[in-house]
Short mmCIF file of N, CA and C in Angstrom, two decimals:
data_model
loop_
_atom_site.label_atom_id
_atom_site.label_comp_id
_atom_site.label_asym_id
_atom_site.label_seq_id
_atom_site.Cartn_x
_atom_site.Cartn_y
_atom_site.Cartn_z
N UNK T 1 -2.53 9.74 5.29
CA UNK T 1 -4.47 10.23 4.80
C UNK T 1 -4.87 10.69 5.88
N UNK T 2 -5.51 11.62 6.08
CA UNK T 2 -5.57 12.26 6.97
C UNK T 2 -7.59 11.10 7.68
N UNK T 3 -7.89 11.09 6.29
CA UNK T 3 -8.95 9.84 6.73
C UNK T 3 -9.73 9.34 5.78
N UNK T 4 -10.50 8.26 5.92
CA UNK T 4 -11.35 7.20 4.64
C UNK T 4 -12.55 7.15 5.48
N UNK T 5 -13.79 7.16 4.12
CA UNK T 5 -14.93 6.80 4.98
C UNK T 5 -15.17 5.99 3.69
N UNK T 6 -15.52 4.82 3.31
CA UNK T 6 -16.06 3.45 2.71
C UNK T 6 -17.21 3.76 2.84
N UNK T 7 -17.85 3.23 1.44
CA UNK T 7 -19.15 2.42 2.27
C UNK T 7 -19.72 1.74 0.48
N UNK T 8 -19.98 0.36 1.45
CA UNK T 8 -20.87 -0.21 0.48
C UNK T 8 -22.55 -0.94 -0.25
N UNK T 9 -22.17 -1.03 -1.31
CA UNK T 9 -23.63 -0.84 -2.12
C UNK T 9 -24.58 -1.34 -1.54
N UNK T 10 -25.72 -1.07 -1.89
CA UNK T 10 -26.64 -1.24 -0.61
C UNK T 10 -27.52 -2.45 -0.54
N UNK T 11 -27.34 -3.09 0.42
CA UNK T 11 -28.79 -4.63 0.14
C UNK T 11 -29.70 -4.73 -0.50
N UNK T 12 -30.49 -5.40 -0.62
CA UNK T 12 -31.64 -5.12 -0.92
C UNK T 12 -32.73 -5.05 0.07
N UNK T 13 -32.14 -5.10 1.73
CA UNK T 13 -33.45 -4.04 2.38
C UNK T 13 -33.05 -2.89 2.57
N UNK T 14 -31.88 -2.38 1.67
CA UNK T 14 -31.39 -0.32 1.60
C UNK T 14 -30.63 -0.19 2.88
N UNK T 15 -29.76 -0.80 2.90
CA UNK T 15 -29.31 -0.69 4.17
C UNK T 15 -27.30 -0.63 3.86
N UNK T 16 -26.90 -0.77 4.15
CA UNK T 16 -25.21 -0.03 4.08
C UNK T 16 -24.39 -0.40 4.86
N UNK T 17 -23.29 -0.76 4.71
CA UNK T 17 -22.04 -0.69 5.65
C UNK T 17 -21.13 0.81 5.86
N UNK T 18 -20.88 1.35 6.42
CA UNK T 18 -20.80 2.50 6.15
C UNK T 18 -18.75 2.37 7.09
N UNK T 19 -17.77 2.22 6.73
CA UNK T 19 -16.52 2.30 7.93
C UNK T 19 -16.02 3.81 7.15
N UNK T 20 -15.36 3.91 8.28
CA UNK T 20 -14.51 5.30 8.46
C UNK T 20 -13.94 6.10 9.77
N UNK T 21 -12.26 5.74 9.03
CA UNK T 21 -10.60 5.65 9.58
C UNK T 21 -10.25 6.91 10.04
N UNK T 22 -9.74 7.60 10.86
CA UNK T 22 -9.24 9.08 10.66
C UNK T 22 -7.47 8.65 10.86
N UNK T 23 -7.08 8.26 10.06
CA UNK T 23 -5.78 8.15 10.69
C UNK T 23 -4.64 9.25 11.77
N UNK T 24 -3.35 8.03 12.71
CA UNK T 24 -3.34 8.99 13.14
C UNK T 24 -1.43 9.44 12.80
N UNK T 25 -0.54 8.94 13.74
CA UNK T 25 1.05 9.25 12.95
C UNK T 25 1.48 8.45 12.74
N UNK T 26 0.70 6.76 12.50
CA UNK T 26 0.97 5.85 12.51
C UNK T 26 1.19 5.19 10.99
N UNK T 27 1.30 3.88 10.80
CA UNK T 27 1.42 3.50 9.24
C UNK T 27 0.47 2.10 9.05
N UNK T 28 -0.05 1.98 10.45
CA UNK T 28 -0.98 0.91 10.83
C UNK T 28 -2.29 1.00 9.92
N UNK T 29 -2.45 -0.58 9.03
CA UNK T 29 -3.56 -0.91 8.11
C UNK T 29 -4.59 -1.43 9.01
N UNK T 30 -5.57 -2.00 8.13
CA UNK T 30 -6.44 -2.71 9.14
C UNK T 30 -7.90 -3.07 8.23
N UNK T 31 -7.85 -4.20 8.74
CA UNK T 31 -9.18 -5.03 7.80
C UNK T 31 -10.45 -4.24 8.01
N UNK T 32 -11.04 -3.89 5.93
CA UNK T 32 -12.60 -3.33 6.99
C UNK T 32 -13.70 -4.76 6.79
N UNK T 33 -13.42 -5.77 6.45
CA UNK T 33 -14.18 -7.03 5.98
C UNK T 33 -13.34 -7.89 5.42
N UNK T 34 -13.62 -9.12 6.50
CA UNK T 34 -13.02 -10.15 6.61
C UNK T 34 -13.20 -11.20 5.22
N UNK T 35 -14.45 -10.70 4.48
CA UNK T 35 -15.22 -11.75 3.18
C UNK T 35 -15.43 -10.63 2.17
N UNK T 36 -15.43 -11.54 1.16
CA UNK T 36 -15.85 -10.59 -0.08
C UNK T 36 -17.00 -9.46 0.48
N UNK T 37 -17.08 -8.04 -0.61
CA UNK T 37 -17.21 -6.78 -0.61
C UNK T 37 -17.58 -5.76 -1.51
N UNK T 38 -18.46 -5.56 -2.18
CA UNK T 38 -18.57 -4.52 -2.96
C UNK T 38 -18.69 -3.23 -2.60
N UNK T 39 -17.57 -2.28 -2.71
CA UNK T 39 -17.65 -0.68 -2.56
C UNK T 39 -17.92 -0.52 -3.65
N UNK T 40 -18.92 0.62 -3.00
CA UNK T 40 -19.48 1.72 -4.17
C UNK T 40 -19.03 2.69 -4.20
N UNK T 41 -18.02 3.40 -3.25
CA UNK T 41 -17.87 4.55 -3.17
C UNK T 41 -16.97 4.56 -1.75
N UNK T 42 -16.19 6.22 -1.77
CA UNK T 42 -15.65 6.49 -0.45
C UNK T 42 -15.26 7.95 -0.75
N UNK T 43 -14.34 8.25 0.14
CA UNK T 43 -13.63 10.22 -0.04
C UNK T 43 -12.77 9.19 1.14
N UNK T 44 -11.35 9.02 0.42
CA UNK T 44 -10.58 9.73 0.93
C UNK T 44 -9.76 11.15 1.37
N UNK T 45 -9.41 11.51 2.32
CA UNK T 45 -8.79 13.19 2.14
C UNK T 45 -7.88 13.31 3.20
N UNK T 46 -7.19 14.42 2.76
CA UNK T 46 -5.77 14.06 3.12
C UNK T 46 -5.61 15.36 3.91
N UNK T 47 -5.75 15.12 5.60
CA UNK T 47 -5.53 16.43 6.09
C UNK T 47 -4.43 17.30 6.14
N UNK T 48 -3.58 16.62 5.96
CA UNK T 48 -1.85 17.04 5.64
C UNK T 48 -1.32 17.82 5.30
N UNK T 49 0.44 18.66 5.36
CA UNK T 49 0.28 19.36 4.86
C UNK T 49 1.09 18.61 3.56
N UNK T 50 1.46 17.77 3.53
CA UNK T 50 2.47 17.06 2.63
C UNK T 50 1.65 15.62 2.16
N UNK T 51 2.32 14.90 0.99
CA UNK T 51 1.58 14.11 -0.04
C UNK T 51 1.49 12.60 1.37
N UNK T 52 0.48 12.30 0.90
CA UNK T 52 0.10 10.92 1.50
C UNK T 52 -0.45 10.03 0.18
N UNK T 53 -0.57 8.49 0.67
CA UNK T 53 -1.20 7.67 -0.04
C UNK T 53 -2.23 6.59 0.35
N UNK T 54 -3.40 6.49 0.23
CA UNK T 54 -4.41 5.58 -0.14
C UNK T 54 -4.29 4.65 -0.64
N UNK T 55 -4.00 3.42 0.11
CA UNK T 55 -4.29 1.76 -0.33
C UNK T 55 -5.29 1.03 0.08
N UNK T 56 -5.61 0.09 -0.89
CA UNK T 56 -7.09 -0.34 -0.82
C UNK T 56 -6.11 -2.24 -1.45
N UNK T 57 -6.65 -3.44 -0.51
CA UNK T 57 -6.21 -4.47 -0.71
C UNK T 57 -7.10 -5.44 -0.61
N UNK T 58 -6.95 -6.12 -1.37
CA UNK T 58 -7.81 -7.55 -1.51
C UNK T 58 -7.62 -8.67 -0.76
N UNK T 59 -8.43 -8.70 1.15
CA UNK T 59 -7.35 -9.54 1.71
C UNK T 59 -8.37 -9.77 3.01
N UNK T 60 -8.07 -11.61 3.49
CA UNK T 60 -9.04 -10.89 4.36
C UNK T 60 -8.71 -10.88 5.60
N UNK T 61 -7.25 -10.41 6.04
CA UNK T 61 -7.09 -9.70 7.26
C UNK T 61 -6.13 -8.35 6.82
N UNK T 62 -5.66 -8.10 8.38
CA UNK T 62 -5.21 -6.62 7.91
C UNK T 62 -3.94 -6.81 7.07
N UNK T 63 -3.55 -6.30 5.89
CA UNK T 63 -2.10 -6.18 4.79
C UNK T 63 -0.93 -6.00 5.85
N UNK T 64 -0.02 -6.55 5.28
CA UNK T 64 1.43 -6.70 5.49
C UNK T 64 1.87 -4.91 4.24
N UNK T 65 1.98 -3.66 4.88
CA UNK T 65 2.50 -2.70 4.05
C UNK T 65 4.13 -3.02 3.70
N UNK T 66 4.48 -3.46 2.22
CA UNK T 66 5.31 -3.27 1.27
C UNK T 66 5.66 -4.73 1.27
N UNK T 67 4.36 -6.06 1.88
CA UNK T 67 4.83 -7.10 1.50
C UNK T 67 3.55 -7.67 0.86
N UNK T 68 2.51 -7.37 0.95
CA UNK T 68 0.22 -8.05 0.06
C UNK T 68 0.92 -6.82 -1.53
N UNK T 69 0.04 -7.42 -2.12
CA UNK T 69 -0.40 -7.13 -3.18
C UNK T 69 -1.80 -5.97 -3.23
N UNK T 70 -1.11 -4.92 -3.45
CA UNK T 70 -1.73 -4.09 -3.55
C UNK T 70 -3.31 -3.68 -4.80
N UNK T 71 -3.97 -3.40 -4.26
CA UNK T 71 -5.19 -3.51 -5.53
C UNK T 71 -5.40 -2.17 -6.05
N UNK T 72 -5.06 -1.26 -5.08
CA UNK T 72 -5.33 0.15 -5.87
C UNK T 72 -4.73 1.07 -5.13
N UNK T 73 -4.11 1.64 -5.33
CA UNK T 73 -3.27 2.93 -4.50
C UNK T 73 -3.57 4.49 -5.49
N UNK T 74 -3.57 5.25 -3.98
CA UNK T 74 -4.29 6.27 -4.45
C UNK T 74 -3.17 7.37 -3.73
N UNK T 75 -2.36 8.41 -4.90
CA UNK T 75 -1.17 9.19 -3.62
C UNK T 75 -2.66 10.64 -3.93
N UNK T 76 -2.62 11.36 -2.68
CA UNK T 76 -3.29 12.72 -2.30
C UNK T 76 -2.37 13.70 -1.70
N UNK T 77 -3.16 14.69 -2.27
CA UNK T 77 -1.92 15.84 -2.20
C UNK T 77 -3.00 16.44 -1.11
N UNK T 78 -1.95 17.67 -0.06
CA UNK T 78 -2.24 17.81 0.75
C UNK T 78 -3.40 18.61 1.02
N UNK T 79 -4.61 18.33 1.96
CA UNK T 79 -5.69 19.04 1.51
C UNK T 79 -7.12 18.12 0.85
N UNK T 80 -6.43 17.39 -0.38
CA UNK T 80 -7.19 16.71 -1.15
C UNK T 80 -7.99 15.88 -0.28
N UNK T 81 -9.23 15.98 -1.31
CA UNK T 81 -11.16 15.01 -1.27
C UNK T 81 -10.72 14.04 -2.16
N UNK T 82 -10.37 12.99 -2.48
CA UNK T 82 -11.24 12.20 -3.43
C UNK T 82 -12.54 11.97 -3.44
N UNK T 83 -12.72 11.16 -4.36
CA UNK T 83 -14.26 10.75 -4.98
C UNK T 83 -14.36 9.39 -4.85
N UNK T 84 -14.69 8.21 -4.55
CA UNK T 84 -14.16 6.49 -5.43
C UNK T 84 -15.08 6.23 -6.24
N UNK T 85 -16.36 7.22 -5.87
CA UNK T 85 -17.35 6.26 -6.90
C UNK T 85 -17.26 6.25 -8.55
N UNK T 86 -16.60 7.98 -8.23
CA UNK T 86 -16.00 8.56 -9.54
C UNK T 86 -15.07 7.07 -10.65
N UNK T 87 -14.20 6.60 -9.62
CA UNK T 87 -13.47 6.06 -10.11
C UNK T 87 -14.23 4.52 -10.28
N UNK T 88 -14.78 4.19 -9.48
CA UNK T 88 -15.28 2.52 -9.28
C UNK T 88 -16.49 3.08 -10.25
N UNK T 89 -17.15 3.83 -10.60
CA UNK T 89 -18.22 3.40 -11.78
C UNK T 89 -19.25 3.50 -10.94
N UNK T 90 -20.53 3.32 -11.34
CA UNK T 90 -21.82 3.88 -10.56
C UNK T 90 -21.95 2.47 -10.02
N UNK T 91 -20.70 1.04 -10.34
CA UNK T 91 -21.83 -0.20 -10.32
C UNK T 91 -20.84 -0.46 -9.20
N UNK T 92 -19.67 0.00 -8.99
CA UNK T 92 -18.98 -0.23 -8.19
C UNK T 92 -17.79 -1.87 -8.32
N UNK T 93 -17.22 -1.59 -7.37
CA UNK T 93 -15.67 -3.18 -7.39
C UNK T 93 -15.68 -3.46 -6.53
N UNK T 94 -16.05 -5.54 -6.73
CA UNK T 94 -15.75 -6.04 -5.99
C UNK T 94 -14.51 -6.78 -5.61
N UNK T 95 -14.59 -6.67 -4.32
CA UNK T 95 -13.03 -7.24 -3.66
C UNK T 95 -13.71 -8.71 -2.94
N UNK T 96 -12.93 -9.95 -3.83
CA UNK T 96 -13.73 -11.05 -3.32
C UNK T 96 -13.39 -11.68 -1.96
N UNK T 97 -12.15 -11.40 -1.78
CA UNK T 97 -11.77 -12.11 -0.42
C UNK T 97 -11.27 -11.22 0.38
N UNK T 98 -11.36 -9.80 0.69
CA UNK T 98 -11.73 -8.96 1.53
C UNK T 98 -11.63 -7.78 1.20
N UNK T 99 -11.93 -6.70 2.25
CA UNK T 99 -11.37 -5.45 2.12
C UNK T 99 -10.15 -5.26 3.46
N UNK T 100 -9.12 -4.61 3.48
CA UNK T 100 -7.98 -4.07 3.95
C UNK T 100 -7.64 -3.09 3.17
#
């Protein structure tokens, strides 16, 4: 993926956390949040000239790619942008363990 932006549901005070990461030529995974979180949407986009895959894990730490169970896996064609809000519905999804 060329990059991803994830945002959680607004808190009672109206604020929300936004996470952005632009990928490089690596396959390193990251942990976005090490405790339960609700994801309201996001926009994974593939700036590459070949297909890439966006994966989301319900984990407290960075996932071990190829070992840990994938919560959501989305292929992304070259130049494609996805809207996770359309997939997660207006209420979002809750990851009880964490977001990796």
